[in-house]
Amino acid sequence: MEASSEKLSNITRLSKISIRTFVSQVPLLGWLLGALIAVALEHFVGTPFARALGLPKALSLFGFLIILKKPFLIPSAVAYVLLIYILPIGIVARSSASIMNKLAGKLLDFPMLFSVIIHLGLLYAVVHWWSDMSLYRNDVARFMLIAVMVTLSLNIINGYMGEFSCSHPGFLALGAYSASVFTVLLFVDDRIFGLAWLPKAIGPLFFPIALIIGGLVAAVGALAVAIPSFRTRGDYLAIISLAFMFIVKSLIENLEAVGGPRGLSSQPNWASLPVVFMCAVLAVWIINNFVRSTFGKALNAVRDNEMAADAMTVNTRRTKMTAFMFGAFWAGVAGGLYAHVVRYVNPGDFDIKKLAEVLAMVYFGGLNSVYGAIVGACGISLLGEALRPLALYKWVIIPLLLILVMIYRPTGLIAFKEFDVKKLIQPKKVSP
Amino acid sequence: MSLLQIDKMTHYFGGLRAVHNYELDIKPGQVWGLIGPNGAGKTTIFNLITGIYQPTEGKIILAGSELNGRSPHEIASMGIGRTFQNMLLWRHMTVLEHVKMARYSKLSYGLFGAFFGTPRRQKEEAESEEKAYQLLSIMGVDQFVDQIVLNLPYGAQRRVEMARALAMEPKILFLDEPTAGMNPEELVQMMKIIRNVHNDFGLAIFLIEHRMKVVMELCERIQTLVFGEVIAEGTPEEIQNNPKVIDAYLGKETVE
Ligand SMILES: Nc1ncnc2c1ncn2[C@@H]1O[C@H](COP(=O)(O)OP(=O)(O)OP(=O)(O)O)[C@@H](O)[C@H]1O
Ligand SMILES: [Mg+2]
């Protein structure tokens, strides 16, 4: 009896080790190729295959939506995910590993940018093909990418800097409304702002400007929080930023010029998947650059010991102000994108529920980590979609889950991990 | 010309007079010691000079510029590097990151470089990394570069803290009980390191110590502080033989 259970645990240990070595030998390029083949497979045979399994259509979201709506379909959903995604990805990744390792190595002979662009191109192809299957998927993909931007921008403040800020919904709102006013005023015939000033055809060229304006307005708003909060040491930020969030919301509610409580609509549909994808990539790149520079690391020094940071010549106040405004800027850009994805915003979108969601993404994924922000944003987005049938109970389950994570991994799933692009794309060492 | 000059500095914590009429005059390249019983006000003097507290009275001048009213990071970049009695390290940062951080005020690539990773940033970061490696190898802790600093043995942490203070290229180095809590072996190493730092960089050093052996061997001038007042100042021999010092402080310890 004991011998057999020992044998069993040996087997599980062995299989764990072999899965680990298997995973560690496949370069990112191999995973991307696998994913590409999986989504291609789904594209061509997904629907008939789903029907054969007794599913009404190809799974919209990896079976997440089925879990609560139609539990009796779960076995079919699992089979679908296994056969369409997991097995093809695994097989392709495994069988192409040695070639892909050579290729990844070759790519690094050129400037790194070249290899990065190829990886991003593949990633985009995967996302694009996957979201091509339905409008719903397209929306989910764009929301997830925006969530990554928001989570990362809040992680700068709550993770890297170790303060507790609650003002992000306010920054999102400022970004969403400023960018919307800019585009609607200039390019759309609208009942609030009247006729368009410029032809709509040239509008998309101005969309980056709209987003940057959204970011800048949010950054200026951030000053209103940062100046009183960082004047002295102490934990004023949490309370001031919470107040800021409510002030922004009621300000917009009372501003008839932008629709007041009824909201603002008819934003042009310029936030397409490629645009959102590019913005998210840009955000990750710039934010990651920042947090890995000495100026960004100064945030960690201020968080871990402010007195020591000061004594080592770090201008702690400037460091905090800059980081706070920088985080707000990206939240503003994300807000602008969000407004042009949903094409209707109202002040209610930017309330305490939004705050809870963003905080959950940050703390679930992991503090002080770009990987964490990505995992947190995607994980909570998927979970949110899966729990949608529960309506309000969603807001019981997500916080509960968050409490569990806090108990077992107080800093989140993937905390304090450097996002080193070179390490990510280089070929993996194959152990003999 | 004097490097660090203090004139009649007094400081109160509420009603407690922690420092009274304190005077100091350190010339470039000198090693000074500050001794005194627990609670005498030694650390407070360091904190007053480095801007953590503002003195109630008195003027502090470093290489001709007044330090009063300046913030700690300004004073640090003007040339005062320091370590702390209870070691203030950054718990999530690696050894290399610690030392590089002290180059903060020497970097000129600015936010633009930080956001976009310009060539200038790569160059400056590489330079400061090289500098950090140099200092860490002088301190004999270069084998730990990529480790989180809290995972290091105690003596090594102390040395990292000192390498960090040196990375800002100070004019004078403040050491607050650099040998506290060390075993005899680590103590000997630390004394050697302090001597090397002084000789190699020609650096002025101001050091607080409890162990008489250390102060007597390293310092050229020593001040004895009791209840915030300097009761004696002089060479190691003078201090050792000063009846007031023996009475107030040394009496309890055996001078080796
Ligand atoms: N921030 C503060 N607020 C109030 N009192 C303080 C403060 N810092 C120090 N003190 C008091 O000032 C006096 C001097 O303290 P200080 O830490 O300078 O002594 P010290 O000579 O460094 O002693 P030790 O050898 O124990 O390090 C002590 O009585 C201490 O309690
Ligand atoms: Mg002390």
XYZ file of C-alpha atoms and ligand atoms in Angstrom:
720
model
C 0.000 0.000 0.000
C 2.665 2.455 1.068
C 4.962 1.344 -1.684
C 2.318 1.913 -4.305
C 1.463 5.407 -3.049
C 5.156 6.200 -3.022
C 5.358 4.984 -6.579
C 2.397 7.144 -7.495
C 3.956 10.228 -5.982
C 7.147 9.395 -7.861
C 5.206 9.291 -11.064
C 3.501 12.627 -10.415
C 6.862 14.107 -9.520
C 8.384 12.754 -12.708
C 5.539 14.037 -14.829
C 5.861 17.430 -13.164
C 9.564 17.516 -13.918
C 9.059 16.491 -17.512
C 6.352 19.109 -18.007
C 8.676 21.674 -16.532
C 11.588 20.728 -18.764
C 9.202 20.575 -21.696
C 7.942 24.081 -20.995
C 11.396 25.434 -20.328
C 12.756 24.213 -23.657
C 10.229 25.922 -25.887
C 11.082 29.500 -26.872
C 8.379 32.144 -27.059
C 8.481 31.849 -30.827
C 7.384 28.215 -30.517
C 4.431 29.066 -28.280
C 3.319 31.792 -30.649
C 3.498 29.408 -33.600
C 1.474 26.860 -31.641
C -1.141 29.453 -30.733
C -1.319 30.622 -34.334
C -1.970 27.094 -35.520
C -4.569 26.577 -32.814
C -6.534 29.683 -33.775
C -6.219 28.754 -37.446
C -7.589 25.319 -36.631
C -10.489 26.896 -34.792
C -11.077 29.256 -37.677
C -11.531 26.420 -40.138
C -12.998 23.546 -38.125
C -14.071 25.190 -34.862
C -17.793 25.454 -35.573
C -18.402 21.969 -37.047
C -16.225 20.474 -34.352
C -18.201 22.244 -31.633
C -21.474 20.976 -33.130
C -20.112 17.452 -33.136
C -19.363 17.817 -29.424
C -22.920 18.984 -28.790
C -22.017 22.639 -28.303
C -24.242 25.237 -30.018
C -21.228 26.994 -31.595
C -17.500 27.423 -31.171
C -16.762 28.419 -27.567
C -16.707 32.193 -27.314
C -14.270 32.436 -24.449
C -12.466 29.164 -23.724
C -15.569 27.777 -22.070
C -15.580 30.439 -19.369
C -19.110 31.487 -20.296
C -20.447 27.943 -20.237
C -19.411 27.216 -16.646
C -22.379 28.938 -15.047
C -24.844 29.213 -17.906
C -24.940 25.589 -19.028
C -22.974 23.442 -16.591
C -24.009 20.197 -18.335
C -21.938 21.272 -21.343
C -18.755 21.518 -19.306
C -17.355 18.123 -20.423
C -17.812 19.082 -24.075
C -16.261 22.463 -23.401
C -13.261 20.838 -21.753
C -12.880 18.480 -24.720
C -13.120 21.432 -27.097
C -10.461 23.445 -25.265
C -8.230 20.411 -25.026
C -8.483 19.449 -28.679
C -8.595 22.887 -30.261
C -6.188 24.775 -28.041
C -4.118 22.789 -25.584
C -3.125 19.744 -27.626
C -2.336 21.586 -30.873
C -0.344 24.229 -29.014
C 1.504 21.585 -27.018
C 2.271 19.409 -30.022
C 3.371 22.248 -32.270
C 5.440 23.869 -29.532
C 7.129 20.579 -28.714
C 7.839 19.422 -32.243
C 9.033 22.805 -33.440
C 11.099 23.534 -30.324
C 14.527 22.818 -31.786
C 13.865 24.656 -35.048
C 12.299 27.589 -33.250
C 15.255 27.752 -30.870
C 17.619 27.975 -33.829
C 15.403 30.580 -35.468
C 15.124 32.663 -32.293
C 18.907 32.537 -32.025
C 19.316 33.640 -35.661
C 16.900 36.527 -35.135
C 19.063 37.840 -32.324
C 21.943 38.269 -34.782
C 20.022 41.269 -36.070
C 19.223 44.285 -33.869
C 16.832 43.200 -31.124
C 14.048 45.390 -32.458
C 13.756 43.115 -35.475
C 13.103 40.044 -33.376
C 10.710 41.985 -31.158
C 8.693 43.109 -34.160
C 8.443 39.555 -35.477
C 7.214 38.314 -32.104
C 4.707 41.136 -31.819
C 3.534 40.484 -35.368
C 2.890 36.845 -34.537
C 1.148 37.781 -31.309
C -1.053 40.232 -33.153
C -1.898 37.618 -35.772
C -2.991 35.240 -33.012
C -5.156 37.837 -31.287
C -6.580 39.062 -34.580
C -7.525 35.646 -35.872
C -8.974 34.639 -32.545
C -11.136 37.755 -32.287
C -12.209 37.505 -35.912
C -14.607 34.701 -34.939
C -17.164 37.004 -33.312
C -17.823 40.611 -32.389
C -18.005 39.525 -28.780
C -14.456 38.189 -28.901
C -13.287 41.350 -30.578
C -14.743 43.412 -27.719
C -13.280 41.131 -25.072
C -9.833 41.317 -26.658
C -9.931 45.099 -26.766
C -11.191 45.367 -23.183
C -8.457 43.046 -22.014
C -5.753 45.066 -23.721
C -7.132 48.246 -22.191
C -7.291 46.513 -18.810
C -3.609 45.649 -19.161
C -2.815 49.331 -19.671
C -4.919 50.412 -16.698
C -3.522 47.725 -14.407
C 0.032 48.492 -15.363
C -0.470 52.201 -14.834
C -1.937 51.617 -11.377
C 0.831 49.149 -10.585
C 3.324 52.005 -10.956
C 1.680 53.739 -8.012
C 0.382 50.910 -5.837
C 3.104 48.394 -6.679
C 6.361 50.031 -7.682
C 5.845 53.044 -5.437
C 4.003 51.148 -2.711
C 1.405 53.835 -2.039
C -2.307 53.146 -2.054
C -4.099 55.231 -4.638
C -7.840 55.047 -5.353
C -8.081 57.725 -7.993
C -7.777 55.609 -11.127
C -11.454 55.678 -12.115
C -11.155 59.466 -11.958
C -8.180 59.437 -14.321
C -9.993 57.054 -16.652
C -12.984 59.372 -16.670
C -10.863 62.447 -17.366
C -9.147 60.652 -20.236
C -12.368 59.222 -21.626
C -14.232 62.519 -21.570
C -11.390 64.721 -22.839
C -10.583 62.421 -25.727
C -14.285 62.070 -26.548
C -14.916 65.807 -26.490
C -11.952 66.292 -28.803
C -13.042 63.740 -31.373
C -16.789 64.412 -31.207
C -16.365 68.171 -31.341
C -14.023 68.112 -34.307
C -15.190 65.202 -36.391
C -18.793 64.264 -35.600
C -22.149 65.940 -36.220
C -23.515 65.726 -32.721
C -26.543 67.058 -30.885
C -24.433 68.508 -28.078
C -21.489 69.921 -30.006
C -23.186 70.649 -33.325
C -21.653 70.104 -36.728
C -18.228 68.636 -37.250
C -15.434 71.161 -37.813
C -13.228 68.915 -39.864
C -13.914 66.134 -42.357
C -14.245 62.797 -40.629
C -11.960 61.107 -43.148
C -8.818 62.706 -41.705
C -9.999 61.972 -38.154
C -8.098 58.759 -37.499
C -4.862 60.692 -37.990
C -5.870 62.871 -35.066
C -6.861 59.983 -32.840
C -3.393 59.709 -31.240
C -3.649 63.410 -30.392
C -7.042 62.804 -28.785
C -5.563 60.014 -26.678
C -2.562 62.101 -25.670
C -4.878 64.944 -24.687
C -6.834 62.467 -22.573
C -3.602 61.362 -20.912
C -2.414 64.891 -20.288
C -5.707 65.992 -18.764
C -5.554 63.006 -16.428
C -1.950 63.866 -15.539
C -2.933 67.427 -14.703
C -5.777 66.057 -12.602
C -3.197 63.886 -10.864
C -1.383 67.031 -9.764
C -4.412 67.940 -7.688
C -3.970 64.686 -5.785
C -0.184 64.610 -5.743
C 0.520 68.109 -4.446
C -1.338 67.758 -1.134
C -0.546 64.053 -0.725
C 3.205 64.101 -1.185
C 3.903 67.334 0.655
C 4.642 65.488 3.857
C 5.307 61.922 4.790
C 2.303 59.910 5.835
C -0.632 58.117 4.347
C -2.823 60.859 3.040
C -2.854 59.557 -0.497
C -5.490 56.855 0.006
C -8.068 59.246 1.362
C -7.290 62.188 -0.931
C -7.341 59.998 -4.019
C -10.638 58.437 -2.995
C -12.101 61.913 -2.604
C -10.711 62.829 -6.007
C -12.500 59.900 -7.626
C -15.866 61.006 -6.245
C -15.237 64.641 -7.097
C -14.476 63.852 -10.736
C -17.588 61.723 -10.989
C -19.937 64.338 -9.560
C -18.218 67.057 -11.545
C -19.024 65.250 -14.766
C -22.542 64.469 -13.584
C -23.150 68.168 -13.151
C -21.480 69.284 -16.349
C -24.347 69.570 -18.816
C -21.926 70.509 -21.605
C -20.756 66.895 -21.772
C -24.164 65.347 -21.229
C -24.226 65.298 -17.426
C -25.580 62.070 -15.953
C -26.919 60.978 -19.351
C -23.407 60.549 -20.639
C -21.626 61.276 -23.877
C -22.084 59.238 -27.010
C -21.381 59.063 -30.758
C -17.603 58.712 -30.449
C -16.173 57.610 -33.806
C -15.113 53.958 -33.950
C -11.402 54.530 -34.299
C -10.313 52.271 -31.447
C -10.086 49.166 -33.582
C -8.206 46.078 -32.453
C -4.891 47.007 -34.135
C -5.028 50.503 -32.658
C -5.730 49.233 -29.156
C -3.061 46.568 -29.565
C -0.487 49.150 -30.589
C -1.371 51.418 -27.686
C -1.059 48.546 -25.223
C 2.320 47.545 -26.652
C 3.496 51.138 -26.464
C 2.313 51.431 -22.864
C 4.059 48.224 -21.825
C 7.244 49.255 -23.593
C 7.456 52.773 -22.164
C 6.341 51.825 -18.652
C 8.732 48.896 -18.561
C 11.564 51.137 -19.760
C 10.750 53.554 -16.993
C 10.510 51.109 -14.110
C 13.798 49.480 -15.092
C 15.728 52.755 -15.210
C 17.404 54.168 -12.131
C 14.697 56.845 -12.009
C 12.080 54.100 -11.917
C 13.982 52.013 -9.389
C 14.002 55.107 -7.218
C 10.313 54.344 -6.666
C 11.261 51.050 -5.054
C 13.860 52.796 -2.922
C 11.285 55.341 -1.775
C 8.840 52.551 -1.018
C 11.280 50.322 0.854
C 12.940 53.090 2.825
C 12.377 56.719 2.094
C 15.011 58.004 4.508
C 17.702 55.889 2.884
C 16.558 57.007 -0.573
C 16.880 60.628 0.472
C 20.319 60.029 1.944
C 21.425 58.487 -1.366
C 20.609 61.682 -3.296
C 17.190 60.556 -4.550
C 14.799 63.475 -4.863
C 11.959 61.583 -3.236
C 9.204 64.135 -3.677
C 9.898 64.633 -7.367
C 10.129 60.879 -7.803
C 6.686 60.356 -6.315
C 5.056 63.218 -8.197
C 6.469 62.127 -11.546
C 5.467 58.515 -11.081
C 1.985 59.468 -9.988
C 1.429 61.722 -12.995
C 2.979 59.150 -15.301
C 0.570 56.490 -14.043
C -2.339 58.906 -14.420
C -1.281 59.724 -17.970
C -1.543 56.106 -19.072
C -4.834 55.697 -17.261
C -6.062 58.712 -19.221
C -4.924 57.216 -22.517
C -6.640 53.958 -21.593
C -9.788 55.905 -20.716
C -9.731 57.569 -24.134
C -9.441 54.203 -25.830
C -12.220 52.759 -23.691
C -14.556 55.585 -24.656
C -13.936 54.891 -28.332
C -14.469 51.163 -27.929
C -17.824 51.391 -26.149
C -18.662 54.658 -27.942
C -20.794 55.793 -25.064
C -19.585 56.832 -21.641
C -21.439 58.048 -18.608
C -20.202 59.051 -15.173
C -21.509 55.790 -13.702
C -18.801 53.871 -15.584
C -16.159 55.414 -13.359
C -17.379 54.646 -9.886
C -16.237 52.547 -6.967
C -17.040 49.320 -8.825
C -14.468 50.254 -11.442
C -12.022 50.963 -8.655
C -12.635 47.548 -7.105
C -12.082 45.902 -10.459
C -8.810 47.689 -11.166
C -7.497 47.119 -7.659
C -8.402 43.445 -7.960
C -6.418 43.224 -11.204
C -3.366 44.854 -9.638
C -3.330 42.865 -6.414
C -4.352 39.577 -8.004
C -1.722 39.695 -10.736
C 1.136 40.853 -8.588
C 2.737 44.036 -7.370
C 5.828 45.526 -8.908
C 5.613 43.397 -12.029
C 4.669 43.820 -15.665
C 3.910 40.107 -15.960
C 1.680 40.454 -12.923
C -0.237 43.326 -14.503
C -0.818 41.298 -17.661
C -1.901 38.182 -15.775
C -4.087 40.164 -13.378
C -5.801 42.146 -16.122
C -6.500 39.108 -18.315
C -7.397 36.840 -15.397
C -9.899 39.168 -13.787
C -11.363 40.149 -17.181
C -12.008 36.494 -18.020
C -13.372 35.825 -14.563
C -15.629 38.849 -14.844
C -17.067 37.521 -18.090
C -17.492 34.044 -16.624
C -19.339 35.385 -13.596
C -21.567 37.729 -15.555
C -24.697 35.525 -15.115
C -24.361 35.999 -11.361
C -24.914 39.734 -11.797
C -24.311 41.422 -8.464
C -22.874 38.301 -6.815
C -19.868 38.814 -9.033
C -18.917 41.505 -6.561
C -18.981 38.976 -3.769
C -16.918 36.371 -5.538
C -14.156 38.561 -6.938
C -13.345 40.184 -3.590
C -13.437 36.762 -1.900
C -10.993 35.439 -4.441
C -8.845 38.466 -3.866
C -8.824 37.817 -0.129
C -7.702 34.257 -0.774
C -4.852 35.451 -2.980
C -3.863 37.987 -0.339
C -3.717 35.257 2.301
C -1.653 32.792 0.310
C 0.364 35.184 -1.846
C 0.244 38.578 -0.169
C 1.904 40.389 -3.054
C -0.054 38.670 -5.845
C 0.570 35.858 -8.278
C 3.667 37.108 -10.124
C 5.119 39.869 -8.008
C 8.553 41.488 -8.123
C 9.583 39.991 -11.423
C 11.545 41.935 -14.006
C 10.072 41.998 -17.491
C 13.239 41.472 -19.510
C 12.326 41.453 -23.198
C 15.652 39.996 -24.234
C 15.241 37.058 -21.868
C 11.695 36.584 -23.063
C 12.502 36.234 -26.749
C 15.860 34.516 -26.635
C 16.194 30.798 -27.483
C 15.828 28.455 -24.526
C 18.725 26.279 -23.418
C 18.052 22.648 -24.202
C 19.359 20.343 -21.522
C 20.692 17.060 -22.926
C 40.195 75.441 4.391
C 37.850 73.297 6.377
C 35.583 70.750 4.733
C 32.831 70.532 7.300
C 32.370 73.267 9.824
C 29.710 73.542 12.483
C 29.175 76.523 14.674
C 27.305 76.374 17.998
C 24.658 73.864 16.942
C 21.832 73.176 19.382
C 18.823 70.951 18.953
C 15.759 70.295 21.061
C 13.327 67.392 20.771
C 10.353 69.052 22.420
C 11.704 69.862 25.860
C 14.698 67.523 25.589
C 17.945 69.214 24.699
C 19.591 66.496 22.617
C 22.552 68.544 21.366
C 24.030 71.673 22.911
C 26.544 74.161 21.455
C 28.126 71.544 19.243
C 31.190 72.603 17.237
C 33.100 70.735 14.575
C 35.858 71.496 12.096
C 36.929 68.663 9.806
C 39.617 69.292 7.185
C 39.708 67.410 3.871
C 41.050 63.877 4.249
C 40.825 63.741 8.044
C 39.299 60.884 10.028
C 37.291 62.002 13.048
C 35.637 59.904 15.703
C 32.603 60.620 17.865
C 32.201 58.571 21.026
C 29.882 58.737 23.984
C 27.429 56.677 26.022
C 24.062 55.496 24.703
C 21.614 58.322 24.137
C 24.346 60.985 24.197
C 23.091 62.453 20.924
C 25.626 61.080 18.446
C 23.147 59.849 15.849
C 21.163 63.037 16.294
C 24.238 65.013 15.257
C 24.513 62.948 12.060
C 20.841 63.468 11.362
C 21.152 67.211 11.913
C 24.061 67.544 9.523
C 22.427 65.400 6.837
C 19.206 67.400 6.961
C 16.886 64.818 8.502
C 16.326 67.255 11.366
C 16.752 71.022 11.223
C 18.894 72.341 14.095
C 17.128 74.688 16.470
C 20.247 76.874 16.357
C 23.627 76.895 14.683
C 25.174 76.932 11.262
C 26.498 74.004 9.228
C 28.885 74.663 6.359
C 30.174 72.089 3.870
C 33.022 73.202 1.603
C 31.890 76.805 1.798
C 28.133 76.284 1.289
C 25.592 76.491 4.047
C 23.541 73.348 4.594
C 20.858 74.775 6.864
C 17.371 74.536 5.390
C 18.353 72.184 2.596
C 16.632 68.867 2.084
C 18.449 65.583 2.783
C 18.828 64.643 -0.881
C 20.365 68.014 -1.701
C 22.830 67.725 1.166
C 23.675 64.206 0.048
C 24.393 65.292 -3.505
C 26.535 68.153 -2.172
C 28.899 65.511 -0.851
C 27.873 63.804 2.383
C 27.543 60.043 2.110
C 26.376 58.070 5.099
C 25.475 54.721 6.574
C 22.908 54.200 9.303
C 23.254 52.722 12.763
C 20.469 50.214 12.090
C 21.349 49.774 8.376
C 18.650 51.155 6.138
C 18.530 48.874 3.105
C 15.813 48.384 0.488
C 14.298 45.004 1.092
C 13.208 44.184 -2.446
C 16.288 45.431 -4.250
C 19.423 43.606 -5.308
C 22.949 44.490 -4.227
C 23.719 45.990 -7.630
C 20.530 48.054 -7.613
C 21.446 49.434 -4.211
C 24.786 50.741 -5.347
C 23.484 52.026 -8.683
C 20.726 53.935 -6.924
C 23.268 56.159 -5.200
C 24.321 57.399 -8.671
C 20.869 58.992 -9.026
C 22.047 62.590 -8.905
C 24.910 61.859 -11.317
C 22.608 60.713 -14.119
C 21.641 63.223 -16.758
C 19.517 61.227 -19.199
C 16.327 62.445 -17.564
C 12.784 61.257 -18.010
C 12.988 61.138 -21.779
C 15.818 58.648 -21.551
C 13.962 56.711 -18.879
C 10.839 56.401 -21.039
C 12.428 55.646 -24.379
C 15.706 53.941 -23.481
C 17.917 56.318 -25.442
C 21.558 55.460 -26.216
C 22.610 58.072 -23.668
C 20.690 56.155 -21.013
C 22.331 52.864 -21.982
C 25.714 54.533 -21.756
C 25.143 56.198 -18.396
C 23.550 53.112 -16.860
C 26.465 51.004 -18.095
C 28.933 53.450 -16.575
C 27.204 53.457 -13.236
C 27.018 49.677 -13.324
C 30.746 49.482 -13.885
C 31.360 51.888 -11.034
C 29.110 49.777 -8.814
C 31.028 46.614 -9.680
C 34.287 48.343 -8.816
C 33.060 49.447 -5.420
C 31.523 46.091 -4.647
C 34.771 44.335 -5.413
C 36.708 46.784 -3.245
C 34.263 45.894 -0.468
C 34.694 42.222 -1.241
C 31.009 41.582 -1.872
C 30.981 41.403 -5.667
C 29.953 37.743 -5.581
C 26.504 38.827 -4.352
C 25.658 41.411 -7.061
C 22.354 39.951 -8.217
C 21.075 38.817 -4.842
C 18.377 40.508 -2.825
C 20.354 42.355 -0.188
C 18.445 40.950 2.779
C 19.623 37.428 1.891
C 23.240 38.389 2.567
C 25.129 37.691 5.792
C 25.117 40.579 8.226
C 28.691 41.694 7.658
C 28.185 41.697 3.898
C 25.059 43.847 4.262
C 27.086 46.411 6.176
C 29.617 46.497 3.370
C 26.953 46.888 0.717
C 25.587 49.829 2.644
C 29.052 51.360 2.637
C 29.581 50.688 -1.080
C 26.259 52.418 -1.684
C 27.385 55.498 0.247
C 30.642 55.581 -1.699
C 28.881 55.323 -5.065
C 27.606 58.868 -4.703
C 31.256 60.031 -4.664
C 30.981 61.944 -1.398
C 33.476 64.453 -0.054
C 33.012 63.040 3.421
C 31.685 59.723 4.631
C 29.593 59.405 7.807
C 29.660 55.975 9.425
C 27.247 55.347 12.299
C 28.667 52.433 14.310
C 30.001 50.520 11.272
C 31.129 47.573 13.406
C 28.009 47.208 15.547
C 27.021 43.583 15.982
C 30.062 42.195 14.179
C 32.164 39.245 15.301
C 35.937 39.774 15.827
C 36.768 38.485 12.360
C 34.260 40.772 10.612
C 35.496 43.611 12.813
C 39.076 43.265 11.589
C 37.882 43.170 7.981
C 35.738 46.260 8.448
C 38.610 48.216 9.958
C 40.786 47.262 7.021
C 38.086 48.384 4.610
C 37.651 51.736 6.324
C 41.395 52.300 6.237
C 41.550 51.347 2.545
C 38.676 53.623 1.651
C 40.385 56.464 3.433
C 43.730 55.839 1.753
C 42.497 55.021 -1.759
C 39.963 57.810 -2.121
C 41.621 60.333 0.199
C 38.176 60.622 1.718
C 37.357 62.423 4.945
C 35.542 60.167 7.414
C 33.423 60.964 10.435
C 32.637 57.931 12.498
C 30.542 57.048 15.504
C 31.836 54.028 17.393
C 31.344 52.215 20.620
C 34.410 50.006 20.403
C 37.407 51.961 21.637
C 39.855 49.811 19.742
C 38.346 50.924 16.441
C 38.294 54.655 17.162
C 41.735 54.672 18.710
C 43.288 52.932 15.733
C 41.459 54.726 12.925
C 40.865 58.310 14.015
C 43.222 61.232 14.185
C 40.859 63.306 16.298
C 38.120 62.238 18.651
C 35.220 64.014 20.314
C 33.519 62.683 23.412
C 29.844 63.513 23.724
C 27.867 63.219 26.943
C 24.258 64.424 27.244
C 24.560 66.334 23.992
C 27.691 68.237 25.001
C 31.269 67.696 23.908
C 33.227 67.159 27.111
C 36.563 66.496 25.438
C 38.186 66.737 22.027
C 41.681 65.666 21.018
C 44.010 63.000 19.673
C 43.412 59.370 20.693
C 46.115 59.624 23.385
C 44.658 62.814 24.821
C 41.180 61.303 24.931
C 42.417 58.076 26.474
C 44.125 59.965 29.273
C 41.492 62.638 29.839
C 40.125 62.184 33.375
C 36.703 63.556 32.388
C 36.384 60.999 29.603
C 37.558 58.157 31.798
C 35.102 59.217 34.419
C 32.092 59.667 32.163
C 32.628 57.007 29.577
C 35.789 54.956 29.441
C 35.672 53.949 33.067
C 33.186 51.271 32.244
C 35.164 49.829 29.369
C 38.657 48.476 29.247
C 40.865 50.242 26.753
C 42.691 47.677 24.720
N 13.176 61.746 16.792
C 13.351 61.895 18.110
N 12.381 62.426 18.861
C 12.554 62.588 20.193
N 13.654 62.230 20.845
C 14.671 61.681 20.150
C 14.569 61.484 18.753
N 15.711 60.923 18.292
C 16.489 60.767 19.383
N 15.878 61.220 20.490
C 16.458 61.268 21.842
O 17.625 62.041 21.765
C 18.651 61.464 22.571
C 19.871 61.186 21.717
O 19.617 60.105 20.855
P 20.658 59.554 19.814
O 19.997 58.503 19.035
O 21.248 60.675 19.077
O 21.762 58.906 20.762
P 23.094 58.130 20.380
O 24.215 58.859 20.989
O 23.156 57.893 18.921
O 22.886 56.760 21.154
P 23.258 55.254 20.752
O 24.665 55.047 21.166
O 22.319 54.435 21.540
O 23.051 55.146 19.292
C 18.065 60.223 23.206
O 17.616 60.559 24.490
C 16.887 59.902 22.319
O 15.866 59.269 23.062
Mg 23.142 56.270 17.708
